[in-house]
Short mmCIF file of C-alpha atoms in Angstrom, two decimals:
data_model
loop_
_atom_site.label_atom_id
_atom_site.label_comp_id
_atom_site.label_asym_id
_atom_site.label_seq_id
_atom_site.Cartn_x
_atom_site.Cartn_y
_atom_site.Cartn_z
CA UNK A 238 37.55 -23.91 38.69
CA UNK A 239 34.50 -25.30 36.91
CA UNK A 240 31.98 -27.37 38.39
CA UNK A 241 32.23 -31.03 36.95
CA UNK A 242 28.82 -32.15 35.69
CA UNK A 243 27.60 -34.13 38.54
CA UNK A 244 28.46 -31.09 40.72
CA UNK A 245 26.14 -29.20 38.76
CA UNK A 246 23.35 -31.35 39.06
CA UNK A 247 23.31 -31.13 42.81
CA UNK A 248 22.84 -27.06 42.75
CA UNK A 249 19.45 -25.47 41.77
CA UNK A 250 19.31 -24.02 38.28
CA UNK A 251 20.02 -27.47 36.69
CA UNK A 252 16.74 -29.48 35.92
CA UNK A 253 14.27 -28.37 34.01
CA UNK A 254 10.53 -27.37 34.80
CA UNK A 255 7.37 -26.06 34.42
CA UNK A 256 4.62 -24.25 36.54
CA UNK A 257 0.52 -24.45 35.65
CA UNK A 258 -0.11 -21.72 36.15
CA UNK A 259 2.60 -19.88 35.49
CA UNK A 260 4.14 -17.97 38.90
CA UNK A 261 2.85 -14.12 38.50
CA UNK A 262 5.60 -11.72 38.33
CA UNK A 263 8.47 -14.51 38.78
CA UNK A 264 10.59 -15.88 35.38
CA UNK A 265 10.33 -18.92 33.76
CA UNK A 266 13.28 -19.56 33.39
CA UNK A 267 14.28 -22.63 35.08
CA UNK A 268 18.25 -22.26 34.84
CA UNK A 269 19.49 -19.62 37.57
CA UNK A 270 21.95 -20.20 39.96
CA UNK A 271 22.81 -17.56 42.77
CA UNK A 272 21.20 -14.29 42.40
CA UNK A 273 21.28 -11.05 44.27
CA UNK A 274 19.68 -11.47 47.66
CA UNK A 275 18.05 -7.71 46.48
CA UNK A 276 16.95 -8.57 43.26
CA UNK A 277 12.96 -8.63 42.58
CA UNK A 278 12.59 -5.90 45.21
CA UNK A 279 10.63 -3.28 43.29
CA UNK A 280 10.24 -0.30 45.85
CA UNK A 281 12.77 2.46 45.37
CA UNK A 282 16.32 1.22 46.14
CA UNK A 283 16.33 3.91 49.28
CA UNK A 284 14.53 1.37 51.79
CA UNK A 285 17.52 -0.88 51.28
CA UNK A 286 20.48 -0.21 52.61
CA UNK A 287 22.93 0.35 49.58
CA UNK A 288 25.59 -1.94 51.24
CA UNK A 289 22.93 -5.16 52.64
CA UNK A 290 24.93 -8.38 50.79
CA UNK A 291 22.81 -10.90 50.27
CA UNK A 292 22.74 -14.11 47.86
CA UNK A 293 19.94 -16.55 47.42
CA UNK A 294 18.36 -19.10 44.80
CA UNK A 295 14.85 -18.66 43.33
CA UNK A 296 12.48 -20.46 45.82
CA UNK A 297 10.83 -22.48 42.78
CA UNK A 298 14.36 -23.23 41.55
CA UNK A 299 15.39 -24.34 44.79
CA UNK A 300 12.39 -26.94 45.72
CA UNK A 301 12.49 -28.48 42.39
CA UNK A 302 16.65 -29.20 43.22
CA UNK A 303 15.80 -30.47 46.51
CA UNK A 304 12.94 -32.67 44.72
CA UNK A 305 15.27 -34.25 42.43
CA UNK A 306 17.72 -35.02 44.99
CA UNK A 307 14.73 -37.11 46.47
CA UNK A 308 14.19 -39.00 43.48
CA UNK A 309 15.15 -42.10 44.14
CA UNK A 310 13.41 -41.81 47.60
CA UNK A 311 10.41 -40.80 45.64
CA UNK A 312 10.47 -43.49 43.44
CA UNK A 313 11.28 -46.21 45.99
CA UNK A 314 8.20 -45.01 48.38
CA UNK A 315 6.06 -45.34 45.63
CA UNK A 316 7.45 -48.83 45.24
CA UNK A 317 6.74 -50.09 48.84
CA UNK A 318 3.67 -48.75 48.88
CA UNK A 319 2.55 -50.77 45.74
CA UNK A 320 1.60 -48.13 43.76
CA UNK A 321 2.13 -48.48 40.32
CA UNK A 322 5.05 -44.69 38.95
CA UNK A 323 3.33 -44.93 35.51
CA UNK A 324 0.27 -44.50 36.80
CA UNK A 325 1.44 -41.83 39.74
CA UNK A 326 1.89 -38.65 37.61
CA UNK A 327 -0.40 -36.32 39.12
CA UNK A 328 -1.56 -35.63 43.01
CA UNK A 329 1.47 -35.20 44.85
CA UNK A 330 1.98 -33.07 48.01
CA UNK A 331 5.49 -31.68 49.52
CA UNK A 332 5.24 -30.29 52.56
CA UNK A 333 7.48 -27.47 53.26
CA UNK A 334 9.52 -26.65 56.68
CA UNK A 335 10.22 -23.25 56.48
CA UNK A 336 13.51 -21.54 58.97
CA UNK A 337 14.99 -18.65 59.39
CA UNK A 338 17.49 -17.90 62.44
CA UNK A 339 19.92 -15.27 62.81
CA UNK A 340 23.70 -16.83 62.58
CA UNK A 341 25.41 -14.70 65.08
CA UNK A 342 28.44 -12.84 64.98
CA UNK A 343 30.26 -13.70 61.73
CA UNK A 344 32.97 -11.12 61.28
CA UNK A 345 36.44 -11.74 60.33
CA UNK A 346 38.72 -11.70 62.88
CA UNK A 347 42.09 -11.18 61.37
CA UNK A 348 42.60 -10.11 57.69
CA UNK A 349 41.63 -7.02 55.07
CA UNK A 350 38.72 -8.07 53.50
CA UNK A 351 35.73 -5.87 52.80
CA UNK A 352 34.00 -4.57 55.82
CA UNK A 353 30.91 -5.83 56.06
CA UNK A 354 28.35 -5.91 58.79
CA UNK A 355 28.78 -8.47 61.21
CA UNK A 356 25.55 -10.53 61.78
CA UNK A 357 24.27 -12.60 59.24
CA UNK A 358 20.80 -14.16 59.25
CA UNK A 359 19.69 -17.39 57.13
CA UNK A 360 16.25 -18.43 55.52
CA UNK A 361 16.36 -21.99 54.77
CA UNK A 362 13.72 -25.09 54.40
CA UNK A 363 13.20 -28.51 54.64
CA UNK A 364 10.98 -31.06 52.68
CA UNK A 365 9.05 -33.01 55.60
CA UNK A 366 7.12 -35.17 53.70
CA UNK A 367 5.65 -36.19 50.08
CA UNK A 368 2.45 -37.61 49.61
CA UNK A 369 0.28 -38.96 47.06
CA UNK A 370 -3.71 -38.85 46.93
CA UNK A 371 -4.87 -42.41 45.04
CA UNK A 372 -8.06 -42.96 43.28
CA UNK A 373 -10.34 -44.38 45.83
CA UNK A 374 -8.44 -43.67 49.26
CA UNK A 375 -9.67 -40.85 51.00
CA UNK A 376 -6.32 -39.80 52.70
CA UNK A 377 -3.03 -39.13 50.84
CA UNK A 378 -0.41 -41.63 51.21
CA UNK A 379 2.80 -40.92 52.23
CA UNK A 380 6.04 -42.02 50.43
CA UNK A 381 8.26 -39.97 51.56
CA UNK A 382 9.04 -38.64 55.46
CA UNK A 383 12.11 -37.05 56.35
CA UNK A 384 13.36 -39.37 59.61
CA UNK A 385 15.60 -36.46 60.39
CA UNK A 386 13.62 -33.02 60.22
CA UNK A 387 16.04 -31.39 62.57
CA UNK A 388 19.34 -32.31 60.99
CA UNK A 389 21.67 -30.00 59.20
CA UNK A 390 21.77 -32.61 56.48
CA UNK A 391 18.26 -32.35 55.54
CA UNK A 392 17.89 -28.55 56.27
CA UNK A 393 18.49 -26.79 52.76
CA UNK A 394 19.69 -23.17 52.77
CA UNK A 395 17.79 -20.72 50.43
CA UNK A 396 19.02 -17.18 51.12
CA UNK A 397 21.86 -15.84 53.15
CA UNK A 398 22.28 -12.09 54.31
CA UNK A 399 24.53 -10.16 56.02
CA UNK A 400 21.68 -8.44 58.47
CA UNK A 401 21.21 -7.74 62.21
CA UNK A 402 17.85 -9.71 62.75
CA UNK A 403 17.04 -7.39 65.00
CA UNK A 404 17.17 -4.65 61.40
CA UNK A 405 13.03 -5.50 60.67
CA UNK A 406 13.66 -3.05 57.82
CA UNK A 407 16.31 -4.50 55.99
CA UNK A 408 15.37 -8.40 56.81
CA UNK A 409 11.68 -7.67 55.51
CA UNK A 410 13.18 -6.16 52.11
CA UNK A 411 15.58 -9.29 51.48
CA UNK A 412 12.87 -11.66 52.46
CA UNK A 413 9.95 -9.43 51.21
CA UNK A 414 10.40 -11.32 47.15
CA UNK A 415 10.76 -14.34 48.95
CA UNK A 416 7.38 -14.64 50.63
CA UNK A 417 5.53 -13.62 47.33
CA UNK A 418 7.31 -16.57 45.63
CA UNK A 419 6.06 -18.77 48.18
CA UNK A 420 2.84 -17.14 47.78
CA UNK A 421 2.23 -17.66 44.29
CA UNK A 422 3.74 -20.77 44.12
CA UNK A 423 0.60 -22.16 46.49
CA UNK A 424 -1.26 -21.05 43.63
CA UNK A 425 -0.26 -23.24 41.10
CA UNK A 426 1.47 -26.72 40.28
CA UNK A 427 4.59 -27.75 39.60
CA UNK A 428 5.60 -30.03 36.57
CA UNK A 429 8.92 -31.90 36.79
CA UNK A 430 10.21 -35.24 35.81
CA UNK A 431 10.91 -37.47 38.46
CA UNK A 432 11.83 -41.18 37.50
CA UNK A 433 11.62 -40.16 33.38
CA UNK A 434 7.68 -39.39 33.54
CA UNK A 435 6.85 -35.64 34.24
CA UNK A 436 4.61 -35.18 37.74
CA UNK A 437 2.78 -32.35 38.93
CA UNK A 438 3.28 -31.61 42.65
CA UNK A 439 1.49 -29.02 45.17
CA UNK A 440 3.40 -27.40 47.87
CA UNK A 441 2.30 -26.19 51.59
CA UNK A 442 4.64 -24.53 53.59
CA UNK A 443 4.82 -24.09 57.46
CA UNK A 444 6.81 -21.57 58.67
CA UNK A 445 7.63 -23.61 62.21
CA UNK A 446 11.18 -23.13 61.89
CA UNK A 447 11.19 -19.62 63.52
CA UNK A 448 12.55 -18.70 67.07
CA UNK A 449 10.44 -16.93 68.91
CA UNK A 450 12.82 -13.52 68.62
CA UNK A 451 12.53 -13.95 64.87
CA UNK A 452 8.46 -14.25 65.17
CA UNK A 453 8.48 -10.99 67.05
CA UNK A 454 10.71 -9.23 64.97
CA UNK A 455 9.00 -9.90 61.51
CA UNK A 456 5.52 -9.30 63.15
CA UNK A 457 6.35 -5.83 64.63
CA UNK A 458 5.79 -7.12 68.48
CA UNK A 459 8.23 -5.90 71.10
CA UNK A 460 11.36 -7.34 71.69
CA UNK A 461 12.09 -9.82 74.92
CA UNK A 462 11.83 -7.28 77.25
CA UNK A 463 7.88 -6.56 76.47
CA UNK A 464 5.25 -6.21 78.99
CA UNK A 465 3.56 -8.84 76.65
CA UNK A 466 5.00 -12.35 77.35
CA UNK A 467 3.65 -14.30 74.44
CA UNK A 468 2.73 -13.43 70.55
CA UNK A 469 -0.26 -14.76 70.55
CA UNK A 470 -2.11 -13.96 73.60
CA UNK A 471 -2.52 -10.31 75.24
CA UNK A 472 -1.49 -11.90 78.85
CA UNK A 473 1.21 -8.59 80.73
CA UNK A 474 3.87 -10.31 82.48
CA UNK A 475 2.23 -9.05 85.72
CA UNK A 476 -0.81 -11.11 84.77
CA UNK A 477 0.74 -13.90 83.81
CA UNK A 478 2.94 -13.71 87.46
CA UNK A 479 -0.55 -13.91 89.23
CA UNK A 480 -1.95 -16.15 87.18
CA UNK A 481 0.36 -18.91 85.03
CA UNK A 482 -2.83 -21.55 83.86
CA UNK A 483 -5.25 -19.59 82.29
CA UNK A 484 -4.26 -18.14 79.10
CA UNK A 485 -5.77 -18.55 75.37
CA UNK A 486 -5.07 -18.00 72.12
CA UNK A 487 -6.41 -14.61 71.31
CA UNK A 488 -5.22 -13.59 67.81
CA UNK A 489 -3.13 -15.30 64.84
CA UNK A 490 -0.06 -14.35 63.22
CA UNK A 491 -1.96 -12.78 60.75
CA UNK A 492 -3.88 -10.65 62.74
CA UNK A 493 -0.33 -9.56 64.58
CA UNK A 494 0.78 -8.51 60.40
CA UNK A 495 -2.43 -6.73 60.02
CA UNK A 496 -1.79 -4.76 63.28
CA UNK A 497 1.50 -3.76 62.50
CA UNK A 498 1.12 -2.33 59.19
CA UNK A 499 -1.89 -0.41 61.01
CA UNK A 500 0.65 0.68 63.70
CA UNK A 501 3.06 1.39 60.67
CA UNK A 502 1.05 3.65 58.48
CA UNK A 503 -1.11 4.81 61.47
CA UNK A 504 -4.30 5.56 58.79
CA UNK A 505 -6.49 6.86 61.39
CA UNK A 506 -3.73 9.60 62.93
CA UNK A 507 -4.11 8.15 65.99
CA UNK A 508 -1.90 9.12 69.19
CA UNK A 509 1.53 7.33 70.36
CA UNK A 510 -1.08 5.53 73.50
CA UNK A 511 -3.84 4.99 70.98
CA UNK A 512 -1.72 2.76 68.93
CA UNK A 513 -0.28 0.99 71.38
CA UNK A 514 -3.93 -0.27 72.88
#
């Protein structure tokens, strides 16, 4: 059956927008709905599995539905705070929750439908907060903070896959377009109408919505039976046995991406115990 109207409004692919600068090597078109979860994936179609199912929305398309269902919020913190919406058409900041959790075992129980694998894993996000930097104030003000960051409600999902997260392969391909969205979208600003005047908004995302399994798995680091008890320190479970106060911080995330694509492609033709030092 067809969507009614206001149905339609509520799903991404229905309000129209722009980008300054334009997003490299994503569309401009504004109106798409669901699209293949494999689609913008440019490497040969042999490092993904021919039967991964996955379905997602354009990241850009999907922040600028989640916007516009915040309208009215938007509009009303402006209010409170005193702030004049004619004025307030430029400056805003969303900040962007970022999660991604496998779902467990999904499979049908009973019935003949296709056969498809049975974990599925989801990427979602949630809009924490909108601010608003003012002529003269040196701090952005806040209109908008989500009272409920943990919630279902306010959790919005952006791809869905049917993928063991423990399948780094596949689950880096699906998400793989995905991050360069996100990445080029940091890059630019988007221009939407909110209220009837069109505003341009900046986005920062924080990818704090990850388990712990899920941080190891995307950054190449040993499942939960390493020797290694933490991702970001170099502390041996013996070590940290002997000694449980004394730990630091010793690399970032980044550095853990950087290692693994050394560890990957292994430039230097080092040995098995070489790389793993």
């Amino acid at each position: 059956h067809t969507l009614r109207n206001a149905e339609k409004e509520l799903l991404p692919g229905f309000h129209q927008f722009e980008w300054q600068p334009a997003l490299k090597n994503v569309s401009s078109s504004w109106d798409v709905g669901i699209i293949n979860g494999l689609s913008g994936w440019t490497a040969s179609i042999d490092d993904v599995p021919a039967e991964t199912i996955a379905r997602r929305f354009r990241y850009d398309v999907a922040l600028v539905s989640a916007l516009k269902d915040l309208e009215e919020d938007i509009m009303e913190g402006l209010r409170e705070r005193g702030l004049d919406d004619s004025m307030c058409t430029s400056g805003f900041t969303v900040v962007v929750k970022e999660s991604c959790d496998g779902m467990g075992d999904v499979s049908e129980k009973h019935g003949s439908g296709p056969a498809v694998p049975e974990k599925a894993v989801r990427f979602s996000f949630t809009i924490m907060s909108i601010s608003i930097r003012v002529e003269g104030e040196d701090d952005g003000i806040t209109i908008f903070q989500e009272q409920k960051p943990n919630s279902e409600l306010s959790c919005r999902p952006l791809c869905l896959m049917f993928v063991d997260e423990s399948d780094h392969e596949t689950l880096t391909a699906i998400l793989g377009p995905v991050v360069a969205e996100r990445k080029t979208m940091m890059e630019s600003r988007l221009i939407v109408s909110v209220g009837g005047l069109l505003r341009s908004f900046r986005f920062f995302f924080r990818g704090t919505g990850y388990d712990e399994k899920m941080v190891r798995e995307m950054e190449g680091l040993e499942a939960s039976g390493s020797t290694y008890v933490c991702t970001l320190c170099d502390s041996t479970r013996a070590e940290a046995s002997q000694n449980m106060v004394l730990h630091s911080i010793t690399r970032s995330h980044d550095e853990n991406l950087e290692r693994y694509e050394i560890w990957k492609t292994n430039p230097f033709s080092d040995s098995a115990d070489e790389l793993r030092d």
